Amino acid sequence: MSAVGIGIIGLGVISDTYLENLSSFPDVEVLVVGDLLVDRAEAQAAKYGVPSFGTADDVLAHPGVDLVINLTIPAVHIEVSRAAIAAGKHVWTEKPLGLDRDGAADLLREADAAGLRIGSAPDTLLGPGFQAARRAIESGVIGRPLFAQTTFQTQGPDLWHPSPAFLFAEGAGPLLDMGPYYFSALVSLLGPVDHVAAVGTKAREEREIHTGPHAGTMFPVEVPSTIQIVTAFEGGAQSQTLLSFDSALERHGIVEIHGTEGTIVLPDPNQFAGRIAYVKPLGVIRDGMSFEQEWIEIEHDDVQVGRGIGALDMARAIAEGRPHVASGELGFHVLDILLSAQESAATGQTIVVESTVAPVPLLPEGFDPFAATL
């Protein structure tokens, strides 16, 4: 096979990372980029040596495109992905898969009926840090996983983003903006979720933009800016998650899995690498008071990657006839979890998560994004 043809729709800030990484993978080739602002598409095409540019329709009509990468805003993720399926293209979409269950379920059904695949960010699950940590857990270094703790807390994107209102609007907030990273990781490690209970709050009904041309402008907060979620997994494990845009203390990227024989810390699920270490329950008591434990570092030689590896894995998985890692089904289950948490916070009720998902596969042994296989 020759390289798989890629078309990208939506050329905002995140498109730079995708274009830079995809241009370094020999098994895929970006043939066309499209955006509502054609001038922006032209600029990105010139910057990254893409041979063609235009609108979304130009991407969908391109005969060489096998896989469309959907980098549009979340509100139109489903609309754009369904158009790509209708055009006979596989789809990789940025997170979340969509903003409502019915639309996302329809998308997956249409793809299945057409014999096409959906993949959904985040693809940080494919990063060397997470893959190595998951292999360690499956080898038994912490025994049977019992419970997890995950944390993302920050002062809020209104401090640094020049147009932050959309991050506090319906369909966003810390739950739907950052939640996909943490819950994709948890589901991959602990399996599908059975039910959730959540509480949420707002620090303020309005926030102020602190940087850029609109600094000083106030905007409304439409969703909880802090949410805490207790999760019960089908396999019996539990987790506690804090997601907040209201914390004076900046602390994020915390993922801890506690098992019958130890605890492991994982890298930030919004990153592709990071420290992996575990500790056993037994330690050394010193001076009759302090209790010291030895952290055991997990080393690995996996190849460093970035965003775009999920689309590459999809292209290779299609050719090899195997499941891809960050599937649309995983994206749907995570969306269902997040919407269930949102409903729980609004109603005070525990919500049963109706969907489920098959075990999330690991990357094949020796997976190297920079070595051609197709």
Short mmCIF file of C-alpha atoms in Angstrom, two decimals:
data_model
loop_
_atom_site.label_atom_id
_atom_site.label_comp_id
_atom_site.label_asym_id
_atom_site.label_seq_id
_atom_site.Cartn_x
_atom_site.Cartn_y
_atom_site.Cartn_z
CA MET A 1 0.00 0.00 0.00
CA SER A 2 0.99 3.61 -0.50
CA ALA A 3 0.59 6.21 2.22
CA VAL A 4 -2.98 6.73 3.43
CA GLY A 5 -4.43 10.03 2.20
CA ILE A 6 -5.43 12.47 4.93
CA GLY A 7 -7.67 15.53 4.77
CA ILE A 8 -8.03 17.94 7.68
CA ILE A 9 -11.11 20.06 8.39
CA GLY A 10 -10.71 22.87 10.91
CA LEU A 11 -7.43 24.76 11.16
CA GLY A 12 -7.41 26.35 14.57
CA VAL A 13 -4.45 26.36 16.95
CA ILE A 14 -4.40 22.60 17.48
CA SER A 15 -3.98 21.97 13.73
CA ASP A 16 -0.31 22.99 13.97
CA THR A 17 0.46 20.03 16.23
CA TYR A 18 -1.43 17.61 13.99
CA LEU A 19 0.16 18.88 10.81
CA GLU A 20 3.66 18.84 12.25
CA ASN A 21 3.35 15.28 13.55
CA LEU A 22 1.44 13.79 10.62
CA SER A 23 4.03 15.14 8.20
CA SER A 24 6.66 13.07 10.04
CA PHE A 25 4.81 9.73 9.77
CA PRO A 26 5.67 7.85 6.55
CA ASP A 27 2.42 5.83 6.41
CA VAL A 28 0.13 8.85 5.99
CA GLU A 29 0.13 11.90 3.74
CA VAL A 30 -1.87 15.09 4.26
CA LEU A 31 -3.29 15.91 0.83
CA VAL A 32 -5.71 18.75 1.56
CA VAL A 33 -6.78 21.08 4.37
CA GLY A 34 -10.05 22.98 4.66
CA ASP A 35 -11.58 25.65 6.86
CA LEU A 36 -14.44 28.13 6.92
CA LEU A 37 -11.70 30.75 6.53
CA VAL A 38 -10.07 29.73 3.28
CA ASP A 39 -7.21 32.19 3.85
CA ARG A 40 -6.34 30.28 7.00
CA ALA A 41 -6.42 27.01 5.08
CA GLU A 42 -4.13 28.50 2.45
CA ALA A 43 -1.67 29.69 5.11
CA GLN A 44 -1.52 26.28 6.83
CA ALA A 45 -1.11 24.49 3.51
CA ALA A 46 1.82 26.72 2.62
CA LYS A 47 3.38 26.38 6.08
CA TYR A 48 3.33 22.58 6.06
CA GLY A 49 3.70 21.82 2.36
CA VAL A 50 0.16 20.48 1.87
CA PRO A 51 -0.59 20.35 -1.87
CA SER A 52 -4.23 21.50 -1.72
CA PHE A 53 -6.51 23.68 0.40
CA GLY A 54 -10.06 25.02 0.41
CA THR A 55 -13.29 24.52 2.31
CA ALA A 56 -14.63 21.48 4.16
CA ASP A 57 -16.44 20.49 0.96
CA ASP A 58 -13.14 20.52 -0.91
CA VAL A 59 -11.67 18.11 1.63
CA LEU A 60 -14.67 15.77 1.40
CA ALA A 61 -14.59 15.80 -2.40
CA HIS A 62 -10.87 15.04 -2.70
CA PRO A 63 -10.54 11.59 -4.35
CA GLY A 64 -7.26 10.77 -2.62
CA VAL A 65 -8.52 11.28 0.93
CA ASP A 66 -9.21 8.05 2.83
CA LEU A 67 -9.32 9.53 6.34
CA VAL A 68 -10.72 12.89 7.43
CA ILE A 69 -9.38 14.50 10.61
CA ASN A 70 -12.09 16.64 12.20
CA LEU A 71 -10.60 19.53 14.20
CA THR A 72 -13.69 21.75 14.20
CA ILE A 73 -15.36 23.13 17.34
CA PRO A 74 -17.22 20.54 19.51
CA ALA A 75 -20.65 21.92 18.59
CA VAL A 76 -20.23 20.73 14.99
CA HIS A 77 -18.14 17.59 15.54
CA ILE A 78 -21.05 15.27 14.76
CA GLU A 79 -22.24 17.29 11.76
CA VAL A 80 -18.81 17.32 10.13
CA SER A 81 -18.06 13.68 10.96
CA ARG A 82 -21.40 12.53 9.50
CA ALA A 83 -20.67 14.46 6.31
CA ALA A 84 -17.31 12.71 6.04
CA ILE A 85 -18.94 9.29 6.52
CA ALA A 86 -21.50 10.17 3.85
CA ALA A 87 -18.59 11.01 1.55
CA GLY A 88 -17.09 7.55 2.12
CA LYS A 89 -14.23 8.61 4.40
CA HIS A 90 -13.01 7.19 7.70
CA VAL A 91 -13.01 9.83 10.48
CA TRP A 92 -10.72 10.82 13.31
CA THR A 93 -12.32 13.51 15.48
CA GLU A 94 -11.00 15.72 18.22
CA LYS A 95 -12.67 15.30 21.61
CA PRO A 96 -15.40 15.03 22.51
CA LEU A 97 -17.03 12.74 19.94
CA GLY A 98 -20.08 15.00 20.14
CA LEU A 99 -22.24 16.82 22.65
CA ASP A 100 -25.31 14.56 22.73
CA ARG A 101 -25.80 10.82 22.97
CA ASP A 102 -28.34 10.41 20.17
CA GLY A 103 -26.26 12.24 17.58
CA ALA A 104 -23.09 10.37 18.55
CA ALA A 105 -24.90 7.01 18.46
CA ASP A 106 -26.30 7.82 15.01
CA LEU A 107 -22.80 8.67 13.82
CA LEU A 108 -21.41 5.31 14.95
CA ARG A 109 -24.32 3.42 13.34
CA GLU A 110 -23.86 5.24 10.04
CA ALA A 111 -20.14 4.51 10.02
CA ASP A 112 -20.72 0.84 10.78
CA ALA A 113 -23.35 0.54 8.03
CA ALA A 114 -20.91 2.12 5.55
CA GLY A 115 -18.04 -0.15 6.60
CA LEU A 116 -16.06 2.85 7.83
CA ARG A 117 -14.27 3.59 11.10
CA ILE A 118 -14.51 6.38 13.66
CA GLY A 119 -11.63 7.30 15.93
CA SER A 120 -11.84 9.83 18.74
CA ALA A 121 -9.34 11.87 20.71
CA PRO A 122 -7.65 11.90 23.08
CA ASP A 123 -4.85 9.87 21.59
CA THR A 124 -2.62 10.47 24.60
CA LEU A 125 -3.60 6.88 25.46
CA LEU A 126 -1.20 5.84 22.71
CA GLY A 127 1.70 7.80 24.17
CA PRO A 128 4.70 5.90 25.54
CA GLY A 129 4.06 6.98 29.10
CA PHE A 130 0.53 5.61 29.28
CA GLN A 131 1.27 2.47 27.26
CA ALA A 132 4.20 1.56 29.53
CA ALA A 133 2.15 2.22 32.67
CA ARG A 134 -0.71 0.09 31.45
CA ARG A 135 1.60 -2.80 30.57
CA ALA A 136 3.04 -2.56 34.09
CA ILE A 137 -0.43 -2.73 35.65
CA GLU A 138 -1.38 -5.70 33.49
CA SER A 139 1.84 -7.45 34.54
CA GLY A 140 0.60 -7.27 38.14
CA VAL A 141 2.93 -4.73 39.77
CA ILE A 142 0.08 -3.38 41.94
CA GLY A 143 -2.03 -6.52 42.07
CA ARG A 144 -5.75 -6.11 41.39
CA PRO A 145 -6.70 -2.45 40.89
CA LEU A 146 -9.12 -1.29 43.57
CA PHE A 147 -9.59 2.46 43.21
CA ALA A 148 -8.22 5.49 41.40
CA GLN A 149 -7.79 9.17 42.19
CA THR A 150 -7.52 11.78 39.45
CA THR A 151 -7.20 15.53 39.77
CA PHE A 152 -7.22 18.57 37.50
CA GLN A 153 -7.43 21.91 39.28
CA THR A 154 -6.45 25.31 37.93
CA GLN A 155 -7.39 28.96 38.33
CA GLY A 156 -9.15 28.83 34.99
CA PRO A 157 -8.49 29.53 31.33
CA ASP A 158 -9.93 33.03 31.65
CA LEU A 159 -6.51 34.04 33.02
CA TRP A 160 -4.63 33.21 29.82
CA HIS A 161 -7.08 32.60 26.97
CA PRO A 162 -8.00 35.72 24.94
CA SER A 163 -11.51 34.36 24.18
CA PRO A 164 -12.38 31.99 27.04
CA ALA A 165 -16.18 32.28 27.12
CA PHE A 166 -16.74 29.05 25.15
CA LEU A 167 -14.82 27.10 27.82
CA PHE A 168 -17.47 28.10 30.40
CA ALA A 169 -20.46 27.56 28.10
CA GLU A 170 -22.79 24.60 27.64
CA GLY A 171 -20.82 21.71 26.18
CA ALA A 172 -17.60 22.70 27.91
CA GLY A 173 -16.52 23.57 31.43
CA PRO A 174 -13.82 21.45 33.07
CA LEU A 175 -16.05 18.38 32.70
CA LEU A 176 -16.30 18.25 28.92
CA ASP A 177 -13.08 20.14 28.19
CA MET A 178 -10.69 18.16 30.41
CA GLY A 179 -12.81 15.17 31.42
CA PRO A 180 -12.21 13.21 28.19
CA TYR A 181 -8.49 12.90 29.03
CA TYR A 182 -9.04 11.55 32.52
CA PHE A 183 -11.98 9.26 31.82
CA SER A 184 -10.48 7.82 28.63
CA ALA A 185 -7.48 6.88 30.76
CA LEU A 186 -9.64 5.42 33.53
CA VAL A 187 -11.77 3.34 31.15
CA SER A 188 -8.69 2.05 29.37
CA LEU A 189 -7.19 0.98 32.71
CA LEU A 190 -10.24 -0.13 34.71
CA GLY A 191 -12.85 -1.01 32.07
CA PRO A 192 -16.32 0.41 31.39
CA VAL A 193 -18.28 2.45 33.93
CA ASP A 194 -21.51 1.25 35.55
CA HIS A 195 -22.72 4.39 37.35
CA VAL A 196 -21.63 7.82 38.53
CA ALA A 197 -22.56 10.37 41.19
CA ALA A 198 -21.40 13.97 41.00
CA VAL A 199 -21.69 17.40 42.61
CA GLY A 200 -20.85 20.68 40.92
CA THR A 201 -20.58 24.35 41.75
CA LYS A 202 -19.69 27.73 40.29
CA ALA A 203 -17.28 30.09 42.02
CA ARG A 204 -18.88 33.02 40.19
CA GLU A 205 -21.77 33.57 37.80
CA GLU A 206 -19.56 35.81 35.66
CA ARG A 207 -15.84 35.72 34.82
CA GLU A 208 -13.49 38.36 33.49
CA ILE A 209 -11.16 38.05 30.51
CA HIS A 210 -7.66 38.90 31.71
CA THR A 211 -5.61 38.96 28.51
CA GLY A 212 -5.83 39.97 24.87
CA PRO A 213 -7.92 42.61 23.11
CA HIS A 214 -11.02 41.88 25.19
CA ALA A 215 -9.31 42.09 28.60
CA GLY A 216 -11.71 43.43 31.21
CA THR A 217 -14.80 42.06 29.45
CA MET A 218 -17.18 39.99 31.58
CA PHE A 219 -18.90 36.84 30.33
CA PRO A 220 -21.41 34.39 31.87
CA VAL A 221 -20.54 31.02 33.41
CA GLU A 222 -23.14 28.56 32.09
CA VAL A 223 -21.93 25.28 33.60
CA PRO A 224 -20.29 24.14 36.86
CA SER A 225 -16.73 25.40 36.99
CA THR A 226 -15.88 22.76 39.59
CA ILE A 227 -17.20 19.20 39.56
CA GLN A 228 -16.38 16.16 41.67
CA ILE A 229 -17.31 12.70 40.45
CA VAL A 230 -17.44 9.30 42.13
CA THR A 231 -17.36 6.49 39.59
CA ALA A 232 -18.19 2.79 39.91
CA PHE A 233 -16.78 0.51 37.22
CA GLU A 234 -18.43 -2.64 35.93
CA GLY A 235 -15.48 -4.72 37.16
CA GLY A 236 -15.81 -3.48 40.75
CA ALA A 237 -13.15 -0.76 40.89
CA GLN A 238 -13.97 2.81 41.93
CA SER A 239 -12.56 6.28 41.27
CA GLN A 240 -12.77 9.81 42.58
CA THR A 241 -12.20 12.71 40.17
CA LEU A 242 -11.88 16.48 40.74
CA LEU A 243 -12.07 18.81 37.74
CA SER A 244 -11.92 22.53 38.56
CA PHE A 245 -11.41 25.94 36.98
CA ASP A 246 -11.70 27.57 40.44
CA SER A 247 -8.57 26.54 42.33
CA ALA A 248 -5.91 28.98 43.49
CA LEU A 249 -3.64 25.94 43.74
CA GLU A 250 -2.49 24.77 40.31
CA ARG A 251 -2.38 20.97 40.32
CA HIS A 252 -3.22 18.74 37.41
CA GLY A 253 -2.21 15.60 35.60
CA ILE A 254 -2.70 13.48 38.74
CA VAL A 255 -3.64 9.87 38.00
CA GLU A 256 -3.08 7.31 40.77
CA ILE A 257 -4.21 3.68 40.63
CA HIS A 258 -4.27 1.85 43.96
CA GLY A 259 -4.28 -1.95 43.99
CA THR A 260 -4.13 -4.88 46.38
CA GLU A 261 -0.31 -4.96 46.19
CA GLY A 262 0.75 -1.40 45.51
CA THR A 263 0.07 2.02 44.03
CA ILE A 264 1.19 3.34 40.64
CA VAL A 265 1.35 6.95 39.47
CA LEU A 266 0.77 7.62 35.78
CA PRO A 267 1.76 10.55 33.55
CA ASP A 268 -0.56 13.48 32.92
CA PRO A 269 -3.31 12.09 30.61
CA ASN A 270 -3.12 15.31 28.58
CA GLN A 271 0.53 14.53 27.76
CA PHE A 272 2.26 11.72 25.90
CA ALA A 273 5.07 10.98 28.34
CA GLY A 274 6.00 11.46 31.95
CA ARG A 275 7.09 9.77 35.13
CA ILE A 276 5.80 6.27 35.88
CA ALA A 277 6.54 4.77 39.29
CA TYR A 278 4.96 2.44 41.79
CA VAL A 279 5.27 1.72 45.48
CA LYS A 280 4.60 -1.44 47.49
CA PRO A 281 2.65 -1.41 50.77
CA LEU A 282 5.57 -2.43 52.99
CA GLY A 283 8.03 0.26 54.06
CA VAL A 284 10.54 1.06 56.76
CA ILE A 285 9.59 2.65 60.08
CA ARG A 286 12.29 5.08 61.23
CA ASP A 287 12.59 6.60 64.70
CA GLY A 288 9.35 4.90 65.66
CA MET A 289 7.33 7.50 63.77
CA SER A 290 8.11 8.13 60.09
CA PHE A 291 7.17 5.54 57.50
CA GLU A 292 9.32 5.44 54.36
CA GLN A 293 8.51 3.64 51.14
CA GLU A 294 10.67 3.12 48.10
CA TRP A 295 9.31 4.29 44.77
CA ILE A 296 10.27 2.00 41.89
CA GLU A 297 10.67 3.81 38.58
CA ILE A 298 9.36 2.13 35.42
CA GLU A 299 11.68 2.69 32.49
CA HIS A 300 10.70 2.16 28.87
CA ASP A 301 12.15 2.73 25.42
CA ASP A 302 8.92 3.50 23.56
CA VAL A 303 9.17 6.11 20.81
CA GLN A 304 8.08 9.64 21.77
CA VAL A 305 5.07 10.89 19.80
CA GLY A 306 2.35 13.53 19.90
CA ARG A 307 -1.16 14.29 18.66
CA GLY A 308 -1.90 12.58 15.38
CA ILE A 309 -0.71 9.14 16.48
CA GLY A 310 -4.34 8.09 16.95
CA ALA A 311 -5.05 8.76 13.28
CA LEU A 312 -1.87 6.90 12.31
CA ASP A 313 -2.90 3.90 14.42
CA MET A 314 -6.31 3.98 12.71
CA ALA A 315 -4.71 3.94 9.25
CA ARG A 316 -2.47 1.01 10.18
CA ALA A 317 -5.27 -0.87 11.97
CA ILE A 318 -7.53 -0.61 8.92
CA ALA A 319 -4.78 -2.05 6.71
CA GLU A 320 -3.92 -4.78 9.24
CA GLY A 321 -7.52 -5.73 10.06
CA ARG A 322 -7.20 -5.09 13.80
CA PRO A 323 -9.06 -2.77 16.17
CA HIS A 324 -7.59 0.69 16.62
CA VAL A 325 -6.94 1.93 20.14
CA ALA A 326 -8.86 5.23 20.45
CA SER A 327 -12.10 4.03 18.89
CA GLY A 328 -15.39 5.81 18.36
CA GLU A 329 -16.97 3.32 20.75
CA LEU A 330 -14.53 4.39 23.48
CA GLY A 331 -15.27 8.02 22.66
CA PHE A 332 -19.01 7.36 22.93
CA HIS A 333 -18.72 5.58 26.28
CA VAL A 334 -16.61 8.43 27.69
CA LEU A 335 -19.15 10.98 26.39
CA ASP A 336 -21.93 8.96 28.06
CA ILE A 337 -19.99 8.98 31.35
CA LEU A 338 -19.44 12.74 31.21
CA LEU A 339 -23.05 13.53 30.33
CA SER A 340 -24.17 11.19 33.12
CA ALA A 341 -21.94 13.07 35.56
CA GLN A 342 -23.41 16.34 34.32
CA GLU A 343 -26.93 15.01 34.89
CA SER A 344 -26.00 13.73 38.34
CA ALA A 345 -24.63 17.11 39.38
CA ALA A 346 -27.81 18.80 38.14
CA THR A 347 -30.28 16.39 39.77
CA GLY A 348 -28.49 15.05 42.84
CA GLN A 349 -29.17 11.52 41.62
CA THR A 350 -26.81 8.63 40.93
CA ILE A 351 -26.93 7.99 37.17
CA VAL A 352 -26.53 4.57 35.54
CA VAL A 353 -24.31 4.74 32.45
CA GLU A 354 -26.25 2.84 29.79
CA SER A 355 -23.42 2.28 27.32
CA THR A 356 -20.43 -0.02 27.63
CA VAL A 357 -17.29 -0.68 25.61
CA ALA A 358 -15.04 -3.63 24.82
CA PRO A 359 -11.58 -3.78 26.41
CA VAL A 360 -9.34 -1.07 24.94
CA PRO A 361 -6.41 -2.67 23.09
CA LEU A 362 -2.77 -1.80 23.60
CA LEU A 363 -0.64 -0.75 20.67
CA PRO A 364 1.07 -3.67 18.92
CA GLU A 365 4.49 -4.55 20.32
CA GLY A 366 7.23 -2.56 18.65
CA PHE A 367 4.84 0.07 17.25
CA ASP A 368 7.03 2.76 15.69
CA PRO A 369 5.25 5.75 14.14
CA PHE A 370 8.35 6.73 12.19
CA ALA A 371 8.98 3.36 10.52
CA ALA A 372 6.86 2.63 7.45
CA THR A 373 4.68 -0.48 7.64
CA LEU A 374 2.12 0.02 4.86
#
